[in-house]
Amino acid sequence: MSLSDKDKSNVINFWSKVEPKASEMGGEALGRMLTAYPQTKTYFSHWGDLSPGSSKVRKHGATIMSAVGKAVRNIDNLTRHLAQLSDLHAFQLRVDPANFKILAHNIILVMAMYFPADFTPEIHVSVDKFLSSLAWALSEKYR
Amino acid sequence: MVKWTDKERSTVRTVWESIDIDELGPEVLRRVLIVYPWTERYFGAFGDIFTTTAILQNPKVAAHGIVVLRALDQAVKNMDNIKDTYAALSRLHFEKLEVDPDNFRLLADCITISVACKLRAEMNPQVQATWQKFLQAVVDAMCAQYY
């Protein structure tokens, strides 16, 4: 399911709206993931406070969303752009790649929440494909 | 049987009461068909559902979206017995409609996203978690009669 030119321009245009709120939205998405999918907490137990508003959750959500933004700017070459992050997730963090889909769902939900009028089904499918491509590039080094 | 706290019950009811089925039903099914185009395979009788424009304008899609959400009402009214409530529908979707049950999960996600568009911050993380727990019970019930 590769990204068409239309998908790419949808993602880039939509992201320009998201960008000013990206940090906040990242924190929101991560908080929701930890709340609605408790199995994901297993990767962050060393943080202590995993409640949605906690500073560690908000900060890390912002970090993740900033990486998503960088990936948008490198949308034509996700695999090469994400090579180092893939190494990190594969060899150090060893996050089960099924969780990328779960986080993607929560990012999408937050996008819908913040931009209900802009997050039309057409934008939704492009963003969904983009996040799938991102997840695929991130799992590149796993095996 | 899924266990529900009083808070979870009232959360599901509150979310459900904020939904206008006639408005959300069409939106949900349109979203499923546009975001997950392979679901078109189940709706051969609906005519043209092969482009975004066609899907958005198709009256059968809109009508069927309402049918689907009306069925969800049964689960809201029977939270302690969702499995039995959907036994016949599950059999229908397996034996006659031959629907891959992964599609129930896709539909559930689209329902949640459409509801999030409507409720926005009111769908806080706790509400989202409860609502998704509820939809998971519905999805499980819809899969229960597959063999």
Short mmCIF file of C-alpha atoms in Angstrom, two decimals, chain A residues 1 28 31-33 35-37 52 101 105-106 108-109 112-116 119-122 124-125 128, chain B residues 30-31 34-38 52 56 105 109-110 112-113 116-118 120-121 123-126 128-129 132:
data_model
loop_
_atom_site.label_atom_id
_atom_site.label_comp_id
_atom_site.label_asym_id
_atom_site.label_seq_id
_atom_site.Cartn_x
_atom_site.Cartn_y
_atom_site.Cartn_z
CA MET A 1 0.00 0.00 0.00
CA GLU A 28 -2.48 13.44 24.13
CA GLY A 31 -1.64 9.28 27.13
CA ARG A 32 -4.63 7.78 25.41
CA MET A 33 -2.64 4.78 24.20
CA THR A 35 -4.97 4.39 29.10
CA ALA A 36 -6.98 2.55 26.45
CA TYR A 37 -4.37 -0.16 25.71
CA PRO A 52 -2.26 10.91 30.62
CA LYS A 101 -0.57 0.23 14.76
CA HIS A 105 -4.82 4.67 15.86
CA ASN A 106 -4.43 7.01 18.81
CA ILE A 108 -5.38 9.45 14.18
CA LEU A 109 -8.02 9.80 16.89
CA ALA A 112 -9.79 13.82 14.34
CA MET A 113 -10.44 15.38 17.74
CA TYR A 114 -8.38 18.51 17.10
CA PHE A 115 -9.32 19.00 13.45
CA PRO A 116 -12.75 17.42 12.92
CA PHE A 119 -9.93 15.18 9.01
CA THR A 120 -12.23 14.05 6.22
CA PRO A 121 -12.26 10.37 5.17
CA GLU A 122 -9.93 11.25 2.25
CA HIS A 124 -7.92 9.93 7.04
CA VAL A 125 -6.97 7.28 4.48
CA ASP A 128 -3.50 6.03 7.80
CA ARG B 30 -18.59 6.11 4.34
CA ARG B 31 -15.41 6.32 6.38
CA ILE B 34 -13.04 5.13 1.92
CA VAL B 35 -10.32 4.30 4.45
CA TYR B 36 -10.48 0.51 3.96
CA PRO B 37 -11.54 0.08 0.32
CA TRP B 38 -11.41 -3.72 0.41
CA THR B 52 -14.79 8.68 -2.85
CA LEU B 56 -20.19 10.06 -0.28
CA ARG B 105 -12.46 -4.22 14.23
CA ASP B 109 -12.19 1.98 14.96
CA CYS B 110 -14.10 4.12 12.45
CA THR B 112 -14.64 5.61 17.59
CA ILE B 113 -12.96 8.13 15.28
CA ALA B 116 -14.19 11.57 18.55
CA CYS B 117 -14.81 14.08 15.73
CA LYS B 118 -18.15 14.84 17.33
CA ARG B 120 -13.72 16.13 20.72
CA ALA B 121 -12.20 16.76 24.18
CA MET B 123 -13.98 11.98 24.73
CA ASN B 124 -11.16 12.13 27.27
CA PRO B 125 -8.73 9.20 27.64
CA GLN B 126 -10.94 7.43 30.21
CA GLN B 128 -12.10 6.55 25.05
CA ALA B 129 -10.86 3.51 26.99
CA GLN B 132 -13.33 1.01 23.14
#
